[in-house]
Tab-separated table of C-alpha atoms and ligand atoms in Angstrom:
chain	number	residue	atom	x	y	z
A	78	MET	CA	-13.553	-10.764	22.526
A	79	ASP	CA	-15.928	-7.792	22.618
A	80	ARG	CA	-16.879	-7.079	19.005
A	81	TRP	CA	-18.091	-3.530	19.493
A	82	SER	CA	-15.899	-0.458	19.395
A	83	GLU	CA	-16.311	3.272	19.076
A	84	LEU	CA	-13.899	3.419	16.153
A	85	ILE	CA	-12.659	0.956	13.576
A	86	VAL	CA	-9.661	2.013	11.506
A	87	VAL	CA	-9.153	0.154	8.227
A	88	GLY	CA	-5.417	0.147	7.515
A	89	SER	CA	-2.301	0.354	9.667
A	90	GLY	CA	-0.048	2.357	7.348
A	91	LEU	CA	0.981	5.866	8.346
A	92	ALA	CA	-2.539	7.312	8.000
A	93	GLY	CA	-4.306	4.511	9.883
A	94	MET	CA	-1.605	4.218	12.545
A	95	SER	CA	-1.649	7.985	13.196
A	96	ALA	CA	-5.447	7.924	13.460
A	97	ALA	CA	-5.345	4.931	15.822
A	98	LEU	CA	-2.676	6.536	18.010
A	99	GLU	CA	-4.522	9.855	18.268
A	100	ALA	CA	-7.869	8.136	18.930
A	101	SER	CA	-6.615	5.655	21.522
A	102	LEU	CA	-4.682	8.327	23.416
A	103	SER	CA	-7.939	10.326	23.473
A	104	GLY	CA	-9.662	7.420	25.210
A	105	ILE	CA	-11.616	6.233	22.152
A	106	LYS	CA	-12.172	2.464	22.072
A	107	THR	CA	-10.330	1.641	18.849
A	108	VAL	CA	-9.848	-1.481	16.732
A	109	VAL	CA	-7.482	-1.472	13.731
A	110	PHE	CA	-7.709	-3.908	10.820
A	111	SER	CA	-4.975	-4.509	8.261
A	112	MET	CA	-4.406	-7.000	5.477
A	113	PRO	CA	-2.379	-9.984	6.715
A	114	SER	CA	-0.339	-10.076	3.513
A	115	TYR	CA	0.328	-6.393	2.924
A	116	LYS	CA	1.533	-3.754	5.345
A	117	GLY	CA	1.497	-0.638	3.171
A	118	TYR	CA	4.254	1.354	1.510
A	119	TRP	CA	5.944	2.874	4.508
A	120	TYR	CA	6.497	-0.481	6.190
A	121	ASN	CA	9.128	-1.335	3.561
A	122	VAL	CA	11.149	1.872	3.728
A	123	PRO	CA	14.669	0.849	4.864
A	124	GLU	CA	15.333	4.167	6.607
A	125	VAL	CA	12.841	6.855	7.610
A	126	PRO	CA	14.255	10.109	6.221
A	127	PHE	CA	12.459	12.553	8.528
A	128	TYR	CA	13.037	10.778	11.847
A	129	SER	CA	15.027	13.016	14.193
A	130	GLY	CA	16.498	10.443	16.559
A	131	GLY	CA	20.065	11.718	16.536
A	132	ASN	CA	22.291	9.345	14.585
A	133	LYS	CA	19.941	6.424	15.057
A	134	LYS	CA	18.616	4.945	11.822
A	135	VAL	CA	15.000	3.821	11.944
A	136	SER	CA	13.251	1.671	9.341
A	137	GLY	CA	9.631	2.145	8.299
A	138	ALA	CA	8.703	-1.077	10.117
A	139	GLU	CA	10.343	0.137	13.355
A	140	PHE	CA	8.695	3.541	13.039
A	141	LEU	CA	5.242	1.986	12.596
A	142	GLY	CA	5.982	-0.603	15.302
A	143	ASP	CA	6.740	2.149	17.804
A	144	MET	CA	3.494	3.960	16.959
A	145	ARG	CA	1.599	0.702	17.299
A	146	ARG	CA	3.063	-0.009	20.757
A	147	ARG	CA	1.992	3.436	21.928
A	148	ALA	CA	-1.508	2.993	20.479
A	149	GLU	CA	-1.766	-0.408	22.175
A	150	ALA	CA	-0.706	1.191	25.456
A	151	GLY	CA	-3.679	3.533	24.923
A	152	GLY	CA	-5.961	0.504	24.512
A	153	ALA	CA	-6.084	0.061	20.706
A	154	ILE	CA	-6.487	-3.497	19.425
A	155	PHE	CA	-4.791	-4.568	16.176
A	156	ILE	CA	-6.231	-7.388	14.085
A	157	GLU	CA	-4.750	-8.796	10.886
A	158	ALA	CA	-7.806	-9.460	8.728
A	159	SER	CA	-8.952	-7.885	5.481
A	160	VAL	CA	-12.144	-5.889	5.628
A	161	GLU	CA	-14.508	-7.164	2.941
A	162	GLU	CA	-17.602	-5.096	3.512
A	163	ILE	CA	-19.038	-2.217	5.512
A	164	ARG	CA	-22.787	-2.420	6.123
A	165	LYS	CA	-25.249	-0.278	7.946
A	166	THR	CA	-26.865	-1.913	10.957
A	167	ALA	CA	-30.405	-1.475	12.192
A	168	ARG	CA	-28.992	0.754	14.913
A	169	GLU	CA	-26.770	3.748	14.240
A	170	ASP	CA	-23.632	1.603	14.149
A	171	LEU	CA	-21.762	0.199	11.162
A	172	ALA	CA	-21.048	-3.504	10.696
A	173	ILE	CA	-17.597	-4.396	9.456
A	174	VAL	CA	-17.253	-7.793	7.792
A	175	THR	CA	-13.740	-9.226	7.719
A	176	GLY	CA	-12.016	-11.919	5.669
A	177	GLY	CA	-12.538	-14.577	8.322
A	178	LYS	CA	-16.251	-13.711	8.088
A	179	GLY	CA	-16.078	-12.098	11.506
A	180	ILE	CA	-18.529	-9.260	11.997
A	181	TRP	CA	-17.578	-6.255	14.084
A	182	GLU	CA	-19.708	-3.277	14.965
A	183	SER	CA	-18.522	0.243	15.427
A	184	ARG	CA	-19.926	3.716	15.845
A	185	PHE	CA	-17.323	5.259	13.498
A	186	VAL	CA	-14.945	4.055	10.789
A	187	ILE	CA	-11.802	5.671	9.389
A	188	ILE	CA	-10.897	4.396	5.938
A	189	ALA	CA	-7.084	4.475	5.621
A	190	SER	CA	-6.490	1.553	3.300
A	191	GLY	CA	-4.080	3.172	0.852
A	192	LEU	CA	-3.550	2.331	-2.795
A	193	ILE	CA	-3.298	-1.109	-4.252
A	194	ARG	CA	-2.756	-2.606	-7.691
A	195	GLU	CA	-6.035	-3.333	-9.437
A	196	GLY	CA	-7.326	-6.759	-8.388
A	197	HIS	CA	-7.071	-8.395	-11.791
A	198	GLY	CA	-3.503	-7.162	-12.238
A	199	LEU	CA	-2.218	-8.832	-9.089
A	200	VAL	CA	-0.394	-12.146	-9.466
A	201	PRO	CA	0.175	-14.873	-6.848
A	202	GLY	CA	2.940	-13.984	-4.406
A	203	GLU	CA	2.854	-10.239	-5.157
A	204	LEU	CA	1.356	-9.006	-1.895
A	205	GLU	CA	2.960	-11.759	0.183
A	206	LEU	CA	6.475	-10.903	-1.064
A	207	PHE	CA	5.983	-7.135	-1.347
A	208	GLY	CA	8.986	-5.468	0.287
A	209	ARG	CA	10.804	-8.801	0.452
A	210	GLY	CA	11.985	-8.889	-3.136
A	211	VAL	CA	8.923	-7.490	-4.907
A	212	TYR	CA	8.732	-3.703	-5.259
A	213	TYR	CA	6.953	-1.021	-7.221
A	214	PHE	CA	9.321	1.429	-8.852
A	215	PHE	CA	10.183	4.162	-6.411
A	216	PRO	CA	14.008	4.401	-6.356
A	217	ASP	CA	14.138	5.402	-2.656
A	218	LEU	CA	12.362	2.218	-1.617
A	219	LEU	CA	14.539	-0.238	-3.520
A	220	PRO	CA	17.285	-2.246	-1.821
A	221	ASP	CA	20.838	-2.210	-3.155
A	222	VAL	CA	20.968	-4.683	-6.053
A	223	HIS	CA	24.749	-4.641	-6.449
A	224	GLY	CA	25.854	-7.846	-8.229
A	225	LYS	CA	22.337	-9.323	-8.169
A	226	HIS	CA	19.988	-10.661	-10.837
A	227	VAL	CA	16.793	-8.638	-11.056
A	228	ALA	CA	13.640	-8.391	-13.170
A	229	VAL	CA	11.568	-5.425	-14.315
A	230	PHE	CA	7.972	-5.761	-15.524
A	231	GLY	CA	6.172	-3.214	-17.656
A	232	LYS	CA	6.224	-1.574	-21.033
A	233	ASN	CA	6.011	2.113	-20.265
A	234	GLU	CA	8.573	4.873	-19.783
A	235	ARG	CA	8.617	4.164	-16.057
A	236	ALA	CA	9.628	0.552	-16.736
A	237	ALA	CA	12.376	1.645	-19.141
A	238	ASN	CA	13.742	4.055	-16.522
A	239	ALA	CA	13.596	1.325	-13.878
A	240	ALA	CA	15.574	-1.077	-16.093
A	241	ILE	CA	18.274	1.551	-16.708
A	242	PHE	CA	18.381	2.532	-13.025
A	243	LEU	CA	18.787	-1.089	-11.894
A	244	SER	CA	21.308	-1.974	-14.608
A	245	ARG	CA	23.805	0.444	-13.020
A	246	ARG	CA	24.239	-1.827	-9.974
A	247	ALA	CA	22.778	-5.226	-10.861
A	248	ALA	CA	24.692	-8.068	-12.510
A	249	SER	CA	21.804	-8.596	-14.920
A	250	VAL	CA	18.329	-7.229	-15.571
A	251	TYR	CA	15.523	-9.197	-17.233
A	252	PHE	CA	13.183	-6.604	-18.727
A	253	VAL	CA	9.883	-8.431	-19.247
A	254	ILE	CA	7.640	-6.486	-21.630
A	255	PRO	CA	3.961	-7.413	-22.076
A	256	GLY	CA	3.844	-6.313	-25.718
A	257	LEU	CA	5.814	-6.005	-28.921
A	258	LYS	CA	7.421	-2.690	-28.036
A	259	ILE	CA	8.297	-0.318	-25.200
A	260	ASP	CA	5.977	2.704	-25.023
A	261	ALA	CA	8.668	5.316	-24.493
A	262	ASP	CA	10.514	7.854	-26.621
A	263	GLU	CA	13.073	6.519	-29.070
A	264	LYS	CA	16.110	7.881	-27.219
A	265	LEU	CA	15.129	6.063	-24.027
A	266	VAL	CA	14.408	2.820	-25.899
A	267	ARG	CA	17.820	3.014	-27.598
A	268	GLU	CA	19.481	3.552	-24.226
A	269	VAL	CA	17.755	0.443	-22.831
A	270	GLU	CA	18.777	-1.588	-25.880
A	271	SER	CA	22.391	-0.444	-25.581
A	272	LYS	CA	22.843	-1.781	-22.036
A	273	LYS	CA	24.805	-5.035	-22.159
A	274	ASN	CA	23.334	-6.393	-18.921
A	275	ILE	CA	19.655	-5.833	-19.846
A	276	SER	CA	17.896	-8.787	-21.537
A	277	LEU	CA	14.729	-7.678	-23.305
A	278	ILE	CA	11.964	-10.289	-23.217
A	279	TYR	CA	9.079	-9.090	-25.418
A	280	SER	CA	5.487	-10.399	-25.587
A	281	SER	CA	5.743	-12.028	-22.189
A	282	SER	CA	3.617	-11.760	-19.104
A	283	LEU	CA	4.126	-12.160	-15.398
A	284	ARG	CA	2.585	-15.307	-13.874
A	285	ARG	CA	3.740	-15.424	-10.244
A	286	PHE	CA	6.403	-14.514	-7.714
A	287	ASN	CA	8.083	-17.450	-5.974
A	288	GLY	CA	9.713	-17.700	-2.555
A	289	THR	CA	8.754	-18.158	1.068
A	290	SER	CA	10.546	-15.629	3.266
A	291	SER	CA	11.910	-13.663	0.299
A	292	LEU	CA	11.766	-13.660	-3.494
A	293	THR	CA	13.809	-16.403	-5.163
A	294	SER	CA	12.401	-16.407	-8.701
A	295	VAL	CA	9.620	-15.197	-10.960
A	296	THR	CA	7.606	-17.239	-13.420
A	297	ILE	CA	6.738	-15.649	-16.756
A	298	LEU	CA	4.763	-16.823	-19.753
A	299	GLU	CA	6.863	-16.601	-22.909
A	300	GLY	CA	5.817	-18.002	-26.283
A	301	GLY	CA	3.004	-20.009	-24.688
A	302	SER	CA	5.120	-21.774	-22.081
A	303	GLU	CA	6.152	-20.939	-18.543
A	304	LYS	CA	9.743	-19.994	-17.782
A	305	GLU	CA	11.359	-19.374	-14.401
A	306	LEU	CA	13.846	-16.536	-13.909
A	307	ALA	CA	16.055	-16.736	-10.804
A	308	VAL	CA	16.025	-13.204	-9.379
A	309	SER	CA	16.186	-11.728	-5.897
A	310	THR	CA	14.521	-8.421	-6.791
A	311	ALA	CA	11.568	-7.782	-9.085
A	312	VAL	CA	10.202	-4.343	-9.854
A	313	VAL	CA	6.655	-3.958	-11.116
A	314	CYS	CA	6.052	-0.742	-13.035
A	315	ALA	CA	2.294	-0.670	-13.133
A	316	GLN	CA	0.166	2.378	-13.596
A	317	ASN	CA	-2.967	0.794	-12.266
A	318	LEU	CA	-2.762	1.753	-8.596
A	319	ILE	CA	-6.262	2.349	-7.300
A	320	PRO	CA	-7.716	3.187	-3.879
A	321	SER	CA	-8.299	0.022	-1.848
A	322	ILE	CA	-11.960	0.685	-1.059
A	323	SER	CA	-13.879	-2.123	-2.731
A	324	TYR	CA	-15.264	-2.968	0.737
A	325	ALA	CA	-16.873	0.478	1.055
A	326	LYS	CA	-18.690	0.599	-2.304
A	327	GLY	CA	-22.069	2.254	-1.971
A	328	VAL	CA	-21.460	3.295	1.639
A	329	VAL	CA	-19.463	6.449	0.872
A	330	ALA	CA	-19.704	8.760	-2.148
A	331	THR	CA	-16.837	8.666	-4.646
A	332	ASP	CA	-16.005	10.722	-7.721
A	333	GLU	CA	-16.000	9.376	-11.275
A	334	LEU	CA	-12.476	7.983	-10.740
A	335	GLY	CA	-13.528	6.046	-7.646
A	336	ARG	CA	-11.865	8.416	-5.160
A	337	VAL	CA	-13.601	8.902	-1.814
A	338	LEU	CA	-14.975	12.426	-1.492
A	339	VAL	CA	-14.088	14.120	1.811
A	340	GLY	CA	-14.608	17.470	3.480
A	341	GLU	CA	-11.985	19.607	5.216
A	342	ASP	CA	-12.238	17.463	8.345
A	343	PHE	CA	-11.874	14.290	6.222
A	344	SER	CA	-15.481	13.280	6.838
A	345	THR	CA	-17.143	11.440	3.954
A	346	SER	CA	-20.714	11.589	2.664
A	347	ASN	CA	-21.546	9.129	5.466
A	348	PRO	CA	-21.457	10.972	8.820
A	349	SER	CA	-20.038	7.881	10.558
A	350	ILE	CA	-17.134	7.413	8.144
A	351	PHE	CA	-13.938	9.424	7.709
A	352	ALA	CA	-11.092	8.741	5.256
A	353	ALA	CA	-7.378	9.644	5.234
A	354	GLY	CA	-4.081	8.995	3.480
A	355	ASP	CA	-3.207	7.672	0.032
A	356	VAL	CA	-6.671	6.119	-0.345
A	357	LEU	CA	-7.877	9.646	-1.157
A	358	CYS	CA	-5.503	9.819	-4.158
A	359	GLY	CA	-4.886	13.459	-3.373
A	360	GLU	CA	-2.444	15.639	-5.262
A	361	ILE	CA	0.211	14.847	-2.665
A	362	GLN	CA	1.068	11.312	-1.567
A	363	HIS	CA	3.517	12.077	1.181
A	364	PRO	CA	4.151	10.294	4.493
A	365	ALA	CA	3.741	13.416	6.642
A	366	VAL	CA	0.547	14.404	4.809
A	367	SER	CA	-0.927	10.926	5.363
A	368	MET	CA	-0.070	11.135	9.060
A	369	ALA	CA	-1.629	14.585	9.420
A	370	GLN	CA	-4.802	13.471	7.650
A	371	GLY	CA	-5.063	10.452	9.969
A	372	VAL	CA	-4.810	12.706	13.013
A	373	ILE	CA	-7.402	15.172	11.648
A	374	ALA	CA	-9.804	12.303	10.893
A	375	ALA	CA	-9.364	10.956	14.444
A	376	LEU	CA	-10.041	14.417	15.872
A	377	GLY	CA	-13.213	14.520	13.742
A	378	VAL	CA	-14.316	11.216	15.272
A	379	LYS	CA	-13.509	12.548	18.740
A	380	ARG	CA	-15.691	15.625	18.132
A	381	ALA	CA	-18.549	13.573	16.691
A	382	LEU	CA	-18.402	11.122	19.611
A	383	ALA	CA	-18.479	13.982	22.094
A	384	ASN	CA	-21.597	15.305	20.328
A	385	THR	CA	-23.360	11.918	20.421
A	386	ARG	CA	-22.405	11.424	24.085
A	387	ALA	CA	-23.755	14.904	24.934
A	388	SER	CA	-27.074	14.423	23.088
B	55	FAD	C1	3.354	3.562	-4.930
B	55	FAD	C2	3.772	4.505	-3.834
B	55	FAD	C3	5.116	4.669	-3.570
B	55	FAD	C4	5.533	5.579	-2.609
B	55	FAD	N1	6.861	5.769	-2.460
B	55	FAD	C5	7.301	6.683	-1.577
B	55	FAD	C6	8.699	6.953	-1.427
B	55	FAD	O1	9.521	6.375	-2.142
B	55	FAD	N2	9.094	7.865	-0.492
B	55	FAD	C7	8.177	8.542	0.278
B	55	FAD	O2	8.563	9.357	1.100
B	55	FAD	N3	6.862	8.302	0.140
B	55	FAD	C8	6.406	7.412	-0.764
B	55	FAD	N4	5.062	7.187	-0.922
B	55	FAD	C9	4.146	7.952	-0.100
B	55	FAD	C10	3.921	7.397	1.321
B	55	FAD	O3	4.519	6.147	1.494
B	55	FAD	C11	2.467	7.330	1.536
B	55	FAD	O4	1.898	8.614	1.389
B	55	FAD	C12	2.027	6.815	2.914
B	55	FAD	O5	2.847	5.777	3.371
B	55	FAD	C13	0.606	6.321	2.762
B	55	FAD	O6	0.122	5.800	3.952
B	55	FAD	P1	-1.342	5.203	4.027
B	55	FAD	O7	-1.504	4.832	5.459
B	55	FAD	O8	-2.322	6.121	3.421
B	55	FAD	O9	-1.371	3.901	3.092
B	55	FAD	P2	-0.508	2.565	3.125
B	55	FAD	O10	0.807	2.761	3.765
B	55	FAD	O11	-0.533	2.046	1.739
B	55	FAD	O12	-1.318	1.582	4.091
B	55	FAD	C14	-2.470	0.925	3.674
B	55	FAD	C15	-2.949	0.025	4.799
B	55	FAD	O13	-4.275	-0.405	4.504
B	55	FAD	C16	-4.380	-1.805	4.696
B	55	FAD	N5	-5.480	-2.296	3.859
B	55	FAD	C17	-5.675	-2.139	2.520
B	55	FAD	N6	-6.831	-2.714	2.147
B	55	FAD	C18	-7.377	-3.256	3.274
B	55	FAD	C19	-8.556	-4.007	3.555
B	55	FAD	N7	-9.450	-4.308	2.600
B	55	FAD	N8	-8.779	-4.434	4.830
B	55	FAD	C20	-7.902	-4.143	5.828
B	55	FAD	N9	-6.779	-3.420	5.623
B	55	FAD	C21	-6.521	-2.986	4.367
B	55	FAD	C22	-3.010	-2.353	4.360
B	55	FAD	O14	-2.835	-3.632	4.964
B	55	FAD	C23	-2.135	-1.253	4.999
B	55	FAD	O15	-1.995	-1.509	6.378
B	55	FAD	C24	4.600	6.294	-1.864
B	55	FAD	C25	3.239	6.091	-2.090
B	55	FAD	C26	2.829	5.224	-3.076
B	55	FAD	C27	1.374	5.040	-3.339
């Protein structure tokens, strides 16, 4: 396979997919990389709320799949491999190093790799089972847990709210708290404690998520020994979501919080790299905003390519 392209897009969520679609339909030779184990937030949405297809219900996966098919028809190539590094080459191009140690070269890169839980916070099975039993707490994205056994992990107000929310439908909720107390106001803590179907498990930590095609249980560490909880849904209430840009360290400028700095056209400090979507940690993390940013970034690449072709 030819390992040179005009544009490499890192990420195939809404931002990356929109960029890839716009670029490929503009005739730009485009390759898209995504993590094999994790397909982004939108992929797991059971029903796209803003899709105007009459009465037809469309899931996030179908929505993204349709965009992908159209991008492929425009010539885009999709590869499931994590990007581990972006390097400068001796020429003007950028070298993209992927998980399989493949090296790809490209004139431009669009970073659209979203947010991810901080590396050290991730546990085995989390990315693999994300959307298939493992969720972060956003009520709209959760499946119906009616009559099911579920687990909630966390010790903050968000975790307490998640436990209460789930207890309304679930048969039972294991609330696993990594500490001696819940960091929330007293009224909320009392409400959690009053729910008959919530079991509070203090001073325990999450070890791994188990299951092959979907979540079947979680393993926790309680009192020094491992314990398995049979649950079909587990909700992680972490606050440590960070931009997934470890592969671009030192290649683009970031602010003190590690957010990629971009201009109005979503170009970064590196003239060959643009960035779009949740990875920017902007004020608004919204599907339509991510899509628009992806398109604007692709148009920026199109303009820059036209300039290099003309010169
Ligand atoms: C926690 C959270 C919950 C949300 N919940 C809702 C909601 O309930 N309702 C709603 O309307 N909107 C929600 N949103 C907003 C909306 O889903 C996002 O704005 C939008 O989907 C972001 O798209 P994205 O393409 O920027 O990132 P993502 O969809 O996260 O896509 C990231 C892509 O990058 C890839 N990637 C990451 N790292 C690498 C790497 N190193 N190499 C290769 N590929 C990589 C991943 O595989 C994935 O394809 C939520 C956002 C967040 C962060």
